[in-house]
Tab-separated table of C-alpha atoms in Angstrom:
chain	number	residue	atom	x	y	z
A	17	MET	CA	-0.612	18.274	95.104
A	18	VAL	CA	-3.908	17.859	93.304
A	19	THR	CA	-3.931	14.769	91.015
A	20	VAL	CA	-5.441	14.675	87.471
A	21	ASP	CA	-8.015	12.417	88.801
A	22	ALA	CA	-8.880	14.628	91.852
A	23	SER	CA	-9.048	17.711	89.711
A	24	THR	CA	-11.289	15.871	86.995
A	25	LYS	CA	-13.775	14.962	89.820
A	26	ILE	CA	-13.820	18.396	91.420
A	27	SER	CA	-14.476	19.994	88.049
A	28	GLY	CA	-17.422	17.512	87.500
A	29	TYR	CA	-19.027	18.385	90.862
A	30	ILE	CA	-18.653	22.077	90.213
A	31	PHE	CA	-20.176	21.571	86.678
A	32	GLN	CA	-23.148	19.804	88.477
A	33	PHE	CA	-23.781	22.761	90.784
A	34	GLN	CA	-23.489	25.070	87.903
A	35	ARG	CA	-25.963	23.085	85.940
A	36	ALA	CA	-28.385	23.108	88.803
A	37	LEU	CA	-28.228	26.737	89.161
A	38	TYR	CA	-28.849	27.308	85.550
A	39	ARG	CA	-31.827	24.973	85.706
A	40	LEU	CA	-33.408	27.153	88.438
A	41	PHE	CA	-33.000	30.380	86.756
A	42	SER	CA	-33.780	29.196	83.246
A	43	SER	CA	-37.135	27.599	83.995
A	44	GLU	CA	-40.201	29.457	82.943
A	45	ALA	CA	-42.712	27.312	84.915
A	46	SER	CA	-44.712	28.907	87.706
A	47	GLN	CA	-43.115	26.650	90.200
A	48	THR	CA	-39.749	24.951	89.848
A	49	THR	CA	-37.889	22.671	92.169
A	50	VAL	CA	-34.418	21.212	91.422
A	51	GLY	CA	-32.825	18.255	93.090
A	52	ILE	CA	-28.989	17.431	93.217
A	53	GLU	CA	-28.059	13.801	93.658
A	54	THR	CA	-31.584	12.744	94.204
A	55	ASP	CA	-33.004	10.545	91.301
A	56	ASP	CA	-30.033	11.779	88.911
A	57	ASP	CA	-27.283	14.207	88.924
A	58	VAL	CA	-29.806	17.046	88.544
A	59	VAL	CA	-33.469	16.652	88.466
A	60	GLU	CA	-35.932	19.456	87.657
A	61	ILE	CA	-39.628	19.295	88.537
A	62	LYS	CA	-41.925	21.920	87.005
A	63	LEU	CA	-45.460	22.783	87.749
A	64	SER	CA	-46.902	24.535	84.806
A	65	ALA	CA	-49.810	27.142	84.815
A	66	ASP	CA	-52.238	24.396	83.662
A	67	GLY	CA	-51.434	22.166	86.599
A	68	SER	CA	-49.438	19.551	84.669
A	69	VAL	CA	-46.160	18.372	86.412
A	70	GLU	CA	-43.080	17.721	84.348
A	71	ILE	CA	-39.895	15.953	85.554
A	72	ILE	CA	-36.577	16.322	83.803
A	73	PHE	CA	-33.682	13.817	84.609
A	74	GLU	CA	-30.249	15.125	83.762
A	75	GLN	CA	-26.955	13.242	83.659
A	76	ASP	CA	-23.994	15.666	83.714
A	77	LYS	CA	-20.602	14.708	82.306
A	78	HIS	CA	-17.870	17.240	82.446
A	79	SER	CA	-14.640	16.727	80.486
A	80	VAL	CA	-11.274	18.476	80.897
A	81	GLN	CA	-9.827	16.795	77.959
A	82	ASP	CA	-8.979	18.554	74.820
A	83	VAL	CA	-10.340	16.001	72.473
A	84	GLY	CA	-13.253	13.382	72.554
A	85	HIS	CA	-16.425	13.550	74.655
A	86	PRO	CA	-17.885	11.501	77.570
A	87	TYR	CA	-20.732	9.779	75.632
A	88	GLN	CA	-18.684	7.509	73.295
A	89	ASP	CA	-20.814	4.622	71.913
A	90	SER	CA	-19.172	2.058	74.076
A	91	SER	CA	-18.849	4.265	77.308
A	92	LYS	CA	-20.368	3.434	80.498
A	93	ASN	CA	-21.528	7.083	80.900
A	94	LEU	CA	-23.970	6.550	78.170
A	95	TRP	CA	-25.347	3.093	78.811
A	96	HIS	CA	-25.394	3.156	82.519
A	97	SER	CA	-27.376	6.524	82.366
A	98	ILE	CA	-29.972	5.076	80.063
A	99	HIS	CA	-30.231	1.884	82.284
A	100	ILE	CA	-30.879	3.991	85.388
A	101	TRP	CA	-33.737	5.656	83.534
A	102	LEU	CA	-35.252	2.483	82.319
A	103	ASP	CA	-34.925	0.963	85.793
A	104	SER	CA	-37.084	3.666	87.326
A	105	LEU	CA	-39.349	4.182	84.344
A	106	LYS	CA	-42.491	2.497	85.761
A	107	THR	CA	-42.291	4.269	89.106
A	108	MET	CA	-41.884	7.760	87.410
A	109	ARG	CA	-44.632	7.075	84.855
A	110	SER	CA	-47.025	6.593	87.645
A	111	LYS	CA	-46.032	9.924	89.225
A	112	TYR	CA	-45.546	12.296	86.422
A	113	GLU	CA	-47.439	13.332	83.360
A	114	LYS	CA	-44.387	14.275	81.400
A	115	ILE	CA	-40.873	12.926	81.574
A	116	SER	CA	-37.755	14.143	79.762
A	117	TYR	CA	-34.107	12.867	79.934
A	118	CYS	CA	-31.029	14.772	79.222
A	119	LEU	CA	-27.412	13.782	78.528
A	120	VAL	CA	-25.469	16.855	79.294
A	121	THR	CA	-21.696	17.599	78.636
A	122	ASN	CA	-19.525	20.540	78.162
A	123	ARG	CA	-17.808	19.018	75.158
A	124	ALA	CA	-19.145	18.645	71.545
A	125	VAL	CA	-20.433	15.362	70.708
A	126	THR	CA	-19.699	14.178	67.029
A	127	ASP	CA	-22.628	13.739	64.655
A	128	ARG	CA	-21.826	10.067	64.174
A	129	ALA	CA	-21.966	9.231	67.871
A	130	PHE	CA	-24.960	6.778	68.854
A	131	ALA	CA	-25.871	9.393	71.567
A	132	LYS	CA	-26.549	11.867	68.796
A	133	LYS	CA	-28.655	9.362	66.881
A	134	LEU	CA	-30.740	8.623	70.030
A	135	SER	CA	-31.300	12.300	70.563
A	136	ALA	CA	-32.227	13.161	67.012
A	137	ALA	CA	-34.833	10.267	66.743
A	138	SER	CA	-38.329	11.887	66.555
A	139	THR	CA	-40.443	9.716	64.116
A	140	LYS	CA	-41.606	6.194	64.914
A	141	ALA	CA	-39.339	4.788	62.198
A	142	GLU	CA	-36.333	6.504	63.600
A	143	ILE	CA	-37.047	5.466	67.237
A	144	ASP	CA	-37.691	1.831	66.043
A	145	ASP	CA	-34.398	1.910	64.308
A	146	CYS	CA	-32.656	3.017	67.441
A	147	VAL	CA	-34.404	0.211	69.388
A	148	ASP	CA	-33.199	-2.323	66.753
A	149	ASP	CA	-29.588	-0.774	66.921
A	150	ILE	CA	-29.508	-1.192	70.792
A	151	ARG	CA	-30.372	-4.870	70.339
A	152	ARG	CA	-27.841	-5.386	67.713
A	153	ARG	CA	-25.225	-3.762	69.880
A	154	ALA	CA	-26.158	-5.906	72.846
A	155	ASN	CA	-25.789	-9.142	70.732
A	156	GLU	CA	-22.340	-8.045	69.501
A	157	ALA	CA	-21.203	-6.642	72.838
A	158	LYS	CA	-18.252	-8.129	74.664
A	159	GLU	CA	-17.260	-7.892	78.152
A	160	GLY	CA	-16.775	-4.626	79.951
A	161	ALA	CA	-19.225	-1.949	78.452
A	162	GLY	CA	-21.158	-4.860	76.903
A	163	LYS	CA	-22.782	-5.688	80.290
A	164	SER	CA	-24.286	-2.168	80.493
A	165	ILE	CA	-25.537	-2.423	76.898
A	166	LYS	CA	-27.030	-5.884	77.571
A	167	ALA	CA	-28.838	-4.545	80.550
A	168	VAL	CA	-30.478	-1.786	78.579
A	169	ALA	CA	-31.353	-4.270	75.807
A	170	SER	CA	-33.087	-6.535	78.533
A	171	PHE	CA	-36.163	-4.018	78.725
A	172	SER	CA	-39.111	-4.088	76.519
A	173	ASP	CA	-39.428	-2.353	73.129
A	174	ASP	CA	-42.143	-0.091	74.666
A	175	ASP	CA	-39.840	1.114	77.615
A	176	LEU	CA	-36.961	1.611	75.191
A	177	TYR	CA	-39.154	3.521	72.847
A	178	PHE	CA	-40.396	5.869	75.695
A	179	VAL	CA	-36.931	6.759	76.782
A	180	ILE	CA	-35.605	7.294	73.321
A	181	GLU	CA	-38.621	9.443	72.475
A	182	ASN	CA	-38.028	11.643	75.493
A	183	LEU	CA	-34.195	11.766	75.407
A	184	LYS	CA	-32.060	14.700	74.384
A	185	LEU	CA	-28.418	15.179	74.117
A	186	MET	CA	-27.313	18.512	75.158
A	187	ASP	CA	-23.705	19.130	74.402
A	188	GLU	CA	-21.414	22.183	74.351
A	189	PHE	CA	-22.727	23.424	77.876
A	190	ALA	CA	-26.423	22.684	77.078
A	191	THR	CA	-27.631	26.287	77.403
A	192	SER	CA	-30.056	28.363	75.139
A	193	SER	CA	-27.349	30.878	74.468
A	194	GLY	CA	-24.626	28.272	73.898
A	195	ASN	CA	-22.566	29.862	76.574
A	196	ALA	CA	-20.992	28.191	79.561
A	197	ALA	CA	-23.504	27.452	82.338
A	198	LYS	CA	-22.077	30.158	84.529
A	199	ASP	CA	-22.230	32.783	81.831
A	200	ALA	CA	-25.606	31.801	80.711
A	201	THR	CA	-26.973	31.978	84.382
A	202	ILE	CA	-25.375	35.446	84.810
A	203	GLN	CA	-27.257	36.491	81.692
A	204	LEU	CA	-30.562	35.168	83.184
A	205	PHE	CA	-30.082	37.384	86.201
A	206	GLN	CA	-30.946	40.352	83.955
A	207	LEU	CA	-28.760	42.701	85.976
A	208	PRO	CA	-29.282	46.434	85.559
A	209	PRO	CA	-26.465	48.042	83.544
A	210	ASP	CA	-24.891	49.758	86.662
A	211	LEU	CA	-24.481	46.337	88.273
A	212	THR	CA	-22.864	44.276	85.423
A	213	ASP	CA	-19.393	44.675	86.883
A	214	LYS	CA	-20.870	42.950	90.065
A	215	ALA	CA	-22.056	40.009	88.186
A	216	GLU	CA	-19.467	37.658	89.291
A	217	GLY	CA	-19.800	38.497	92.863
A	218	ILE	CA	-23.518	37.768	92.698
A	219	TYR	CA	-23.012	34.535	90.982
A	220	SER	CA	-20.538	33.515	93.652
A	221	ALA	CA	-22.889	34.395	96.311
A	222	LEU	CA	-25.602	32.215	94.754
A	223	ILE	CA	-23.429	29.257	93.874
A	224	GLY	CA	-21.987	29.556	97.478
A	225	LEU	CA	-25.477	29.372	98.890
A	226	LEU	CA	-26.343	26.274	96.780
A	227	VAL	CA	-23.231	24.457	97.924
A	228	ASP	CA	-23.763	25.292	101.564
A	229	THR	CA	-27.481	24.316	101.374
A	230	CYS	CA	-26.458	21.053	99.902
A	231	HIS	CA	-23.764	20.465	102.485
A	232	GLU	CA	-26.072	21.182	105.257
A	233	THR	CA	-28.862	18.989	104.044
A	234	TRP	CA	-26.536	16.031	103.190
A	235	LEU	CA	-25.111	16.166	106.699
A	236	LYS	CA	-28.664	15.621	108.029
A	237	LYS	CA	-28.916	12.621	105.696
A	238	LYS	CA	-31.544	14.206	103.573
A	239	GLN	CA	-32.239	14.715	100.036
A	240	VAL	CA	-31.580	18.108	98.488
A	241	TRP	CA	-34.503	19.800	96.828
A	242	ILE	CA	-34.013	23.549	96.044
A	243	ASP	CA	-37.137	25.643	95.322
A	244	LYS	CA	-36.521	28.319	92.702
A	245	SER	CA	-38.365	31.155	94.636
A	246	SER	CA	-35.936	31.024	97.460
A	247	PHE	CA	-32.989	31.735	95.040
A	248	THR	CA	-34.929	34.343	93.177
A	249	LYS	CA	-35.436	36.121	96.419
A	250	ARG	CA	-31.769	35.870	97.359
A	251	LEU	CA	-30.788	37.294	93.898
A	252	HIS	CA	-33.013	40.209	94.374
A	253	GLN	CA	-31.532	40.652	97.960
A	254	GLU	CA	-28.012	40.680	96.372
A	255	ILE	CA	-29.194	43.250	93.801
A	256	SER	CA	-30.915	45.439	96.440
A	257	SER	CA	-27.977	45.419	98.655
A	258	LEU	CA	-25.504	46.441	95.877
A	259	GLN	CA	-27.957	49.179	94.972
A	260	THR	CA	-28.192	50.338	98.453
A	261	ALA	CA	-24.396	50.353	98.664
A	262	LYS	CA	-24.475	53.147	96.064
A	263	HIS	CA	-26.287	55.356	98.695
A	264	LEU	CA	-24.734	54.210	101.918
A	265	GLU	CA	-21.481	53.738	103.732
A	266	GLN	CA	-19.539	50.564	104.178
A	267	PRO	CA	-18.037	49.383	107.579
A	268	LEU	CA	-14.937	51.046	108.431
A	269	THR	CA	-12.809	48.158	107.782
A	270	LYS	CA	-14.011	47.731	104.313
A	271	THR	CA	-13.099	51.335	103.305
A	272	ALA	CA	-9.803	52.590	101.923
A	273	TYR	CA	-9.185	54.503	105.124
A	274	GLU	CA	-5.672	52.913	105.877
A	275	GLU	CA	-4.519	53.935	102.337
A	276	TYR	CA	-5.335	57.415	102.967
A	277	LEU	CA	-4.053	57.296	106.442
A	278	ASN	CA	-0.686	56.036	105.438
A	279	GLY	CA	-0.483	58.379	102.637
A	280	HIS	CA	-1.315	61.609	104.413
A	281	ARG	CA	0.967	62.524	107.412
A	282	GLY	CA	0.220	66.317	107.620
A	283	GLU	CA	-1.394	67.895	110.509
A	284	HIS	CA	-5.065	68.375	110.709
A	285	ILE	CA	-7.049	71.220	112.332
A	286	PHE	CA	-9.459	68.831	113.865
A	287	LEU	CA	-6.719	66.864	115.586
A	288	LEU	CA	-5.162	70.270	116.983
A	289	GLN	CA	-8.650	71.046	118.409
A	290	LEU	CA	-8.868	67.527	120.074
A	291	LYS	CA	-5.284	67.840	121.420
A	292	HIS	CA	-5.888	71.329	122.666
A	293	LEU	CA	-8.568	69.772	124.782
A	294	GLY	CA	-6.256	67.175	126.151
A	295	ALA	CA	-7.579	64.221	124.185
A	296	PRO	CA	-5.540	61.013	124.674
A	297	GLU	CA	-3.362	59.769	121.838
A	298	LYS	CA	-5.729	56.637	121.456
A	299	MET	CA	-8.731	59.051	120.965
A	300	CYS	CA	-6.770	60.975	118.482
A	301	LYS	CA	-5.726	57.868	116.488
A	302	LEU	CA	-9.367	56.709	116.446
A	303	ALA	CA	-10.522	60.147	115.398
A	304	LEU	CA	-8.095	59.998	112.351
A	305	SER	CA	-9.154	56.695	111.228
A	306	HIS	CA	-12.800	57.868	111.419
A	307	TYR	CA	-11.889	61.068	109.416
A	308	TRP	CA	-10.224	59.095	106.668
A	309	GLY	CA	-12.857	56.410	106.765
A	310	PHE	CA	-15.558	59.034	106.069
A	311	TYR	CA	-13.310	60.614	103.435
A	312	ALA	CA	-12.851	57.407	101.678
A	313	GLU	CA	-16.382	56.561	101.599
A	314	ARG	CA	-17.335	60.094	100.410
A	315	VAL	CA	-14.857	59.673	97.488
A	316	ARG	CA	-16.374	56.273	96.601
A	317	LEU	CA	-19.962	57.432	96.812
A	318	GLN	CA	-19.305	60.474	94.811
A	319	THR	CA	-17.437	58.380	92.258
A	320	GLU	CA	-19.434	55.249	92.118
A	321	GLY	CA	-22.659	55.892	93.948
A	322	ASP	CA	-25.752	57.723	93.303
A	323	VAL	CA	-25.733	60.203	96.087
A	324	LEU	CA	-26.490	63.759	94.970
A	325	PRO	CA	-24.338	66.836	95.988
A	326	SER	CA	-27.417	68.160	97.847
A	327	ALA	CA	-27.461	65.140	100.176
A	328	TRP	CA	-23.944	66.042	101.207
A	329	ASP	CA	-24.794	69.687	101.906
A	330	GLY	CA	-27.960	68.754	103.639
A	331	ARG	CA	-25.993	66.281	105.962
A	332	ASN	CA	-23.450	68.937	106.726
A	333	ASP	CA	-26.170	71.326	107.493
A	334	GLN	CA	-27.812	68.932	109.838
A	335	LEU	CA	-24.768	68.010	111.703
A	336	TYR	CA	-23.859	71.629	112.120
A	337	GLN	CA	-27.185	72.509	113.616
A	338	ARG	CA	-27.048	69.455	115.851
A	339	TRP	CA	-23.409	70.630	117.172
A	340	GLN	CA	-24.862	74.273	117.748
A	341	MET	CA	-27.773	72.712	119.680
A	342	THR	CA	-25.516	70.467	121.654
A	343	ALA	CA	-23.326	73.444	122.535
A	344	ASN	CA	-26.289	75.506	123.803
A	345	ASN	CA	-27.581	72.578	125.865
A	346	CYS	CA	-24.121	71.867	127.443
A	347	GLN	CA	-23.635	75.500	128.439
A	348	LEU	CA	-27.162	75.619	129.976
A	349	ALA	CA	-26.419	72.480	131.981
A	350	ALA	CA	-22.929	73.374	132.937
A	351	ARG	CA	-22.072	74.452	136.574
A	352	VAL	CA	-21.645	78.139	137.208
A	353	GLY	CA	-18.041	79.272	136.502
A	354	ALA	CA	-17.208	76.343	134.208
A	355	SER	CA	-14.177	77.098	132.053
A	356	ASP	CA	-14.222	77.172	128.215
A	357	ASP	CA	-12.189	73.884	128.335
A	358	GLU	CA	-14.691	72.038	130.412
A	359	LEU	CA	-17.520	73.174	128.361
A	360	ALA	CA	-15.536	72.181	125.079
A	361	ARG	CA	-14.806	68.689	126.533
A	362	ALA	CA	-18.637	68.222	127.427
A	363	ILE	CA	-19.514	69.329	123.974
A	364	VAL	CA	-17.220	66.970	122.168
A	365	ALA	CA	-18.266	64.105	124.376
A	366	GLU	CA	-21.982	64.581	123.722
A	367	THR	CA	-21.660	65.337	120.058
A	368	LEU	CA	-19.401	62.413	119.273
A	369	ASN	CA	-20.967	59.796	121.693
A	370	GLY	CA	-21.466	57.298	118.886
A	371	SER	CA	-25.267	56.710	119.534
A	372	TYR	CA	-26.258	59.137	116.719
A	373	THR	CA	-25.915	58.361	113.004
A	374	ALA	CA	-26.977	61.047	110.631
A	375	LYS	CA	-28.903	60.289	107.476
A	376	LEU	CA	-27.366	60.714	103.993
A	377	GLY	CA	-30.145	62.011	101.876
A	378	LEU	CA	-33.206	59.872	102.266
A	379	HIS	CA	-31.124	56.865	103.538
A	380	ASP	CA	-30.253	55.917	107.108
A	381	THR	CA	-26.584	55.167	107.873
A	382	SER	CA	-25.517	52.766	110.670
A	383	ASN	CA	-21.827	53.089	111.127
A	384	PRO	CA	-20.768	55.603	113.901
A	385	TYR	CA	-17.418	56.485	112.063
A	386	PHE	CA	-19.403	57.933	109.138
A	387	THR	CA	-21.057	60.423	111.486
A	388	SER	CA	-17.988	61.182	113.761
A	389	GLY	CA	-15.716	61.301	110.672
A	390	ASN	CA	-18.192	63.861	109.064
A	391	TYR	CA	-17.821	66.008	112.287
A	392	HIS	CA	-14.036	65.724	112.027
A	393	ASP	CA	-14.234	66.786	108.444
A	394	LEU	CA	-16.366	69.893	109.503
A	395	ALA	CA	-14.032	70.663	112.440
A	396	ASN	CA	-11.087	70.518	109.824
A	397	GLN	CA	-12.378	73.463	107.544
A	398	PRO	CA	-12.187	76.874	109.181
A	399	GLU	CA	-13.177	78.539	105.869
A	400	HIS	CA	-16.414	76.389	105.470
A	401	GLU	CA	-19.712	77.984	106.538
A	402	PHE	CA	-20.338	74.816	108.415
A	403	PHE	CA	-17.130	74.875	110.420
A	404	VAL	CA	-17.312	73.213	113.826
A	405	GLN	CA	-14.926	74.572	116.465
A	406	TRP	CA	-14.904	72.549	119.546
A	407	HIS	CA	-13.229	75.350	121.558
A	408	PRO	CA	-13.740	79.183	121.275
A	409	SER	CA	-10.015	79.702	120.562
A	410	PHE	CA	-10.471	78.045	117.194
A	411	ASN	CA	-13.333	80.370	116.122
A	412	PRO	CA	-12.057	82.161	112.864
A	413	LYS	CA	-14.312	85.113	113.481
A	414	LYS	CA	-12.286	85.744	116.622
A	415	ASP	CA	-9.429	87.100	114.529
A	416	ASP	CA	-11.821	89.760	113.164
A	417	GLY	CA	-12.692	91.035	116.527
A	418	GLU	CA	-15.957	89.295	116.906
């Protein structure tokens, strides 16, 4: 059983990964690197076109509560975060031209909260007032949260001024669109209209990559720094793969062949042909799965894909011509006096050897079932101009005296 405490922590970690991914894709800088659990919950380092480097420290606090928010005036979340930033201020100012601090939460923070006052302060008078407020709160503070407030107040006015001047509270998901980090990131993918229904899957792949990368890096006792370009590349790969899937077949196990196989128990002419040649039961079962696998993928590609009817006609024509050439070659190579059955078995074995996969339009295919299943489909339609008969006795023209 998952306890409330555990679920809260897990939700917080997920929020942190979601924020990191949002940072990667929302950055407009020429080069962006995001760290997770490095100098802060999430850290973004941006190299601008003018050569300047900016670092953004982000404290992420996720809440599953229906009321309240994580940055209450006396909360450790607020004062401990500010103390961490102050503690590293001297080092960071020596490294970076521009520094920003962000308090992030998924909850709405009330206007009367001190965190809101800190974030809103922009003029010298407003920032000085915040500094005075911090010192007043430290003097009045009692045990508990007071320790963190006093630690913050121990820094100089200049240090406090700098942090407040560069601090922003980002509540209610902290995205430009105002949507949750996940939804906002998906919007940043800018997916083509025909892939919007695949958005969840693409996001899951990228967040999974982020989690795996962190896990592998942490196991090596190293810090996690993610370069935006690697995730942009992966996004393009996901999009390209899905767009390619609209033109090409899936592996047999991912097709709906079993659904068709279980729903259609009638006899098939292509199976009658194979059985006439003495094909074993195992071969016939495999042929049936290839037939329905091809059928299922043809239905999917005709319904969801971008394969033109001419591509199917061209493929059937190509397979038919190959079968004719294979038959001629087998007859030429056969021993003198070979029976029709022997020739037919040789033609089937050569045509369906699995090493040949026919193109579909301009695209290569890679799964043998998609070609053998297409052949079984052609061998199942005696009325079709591209009918493949493995044995002369199945030639429909034979009934016409030809």
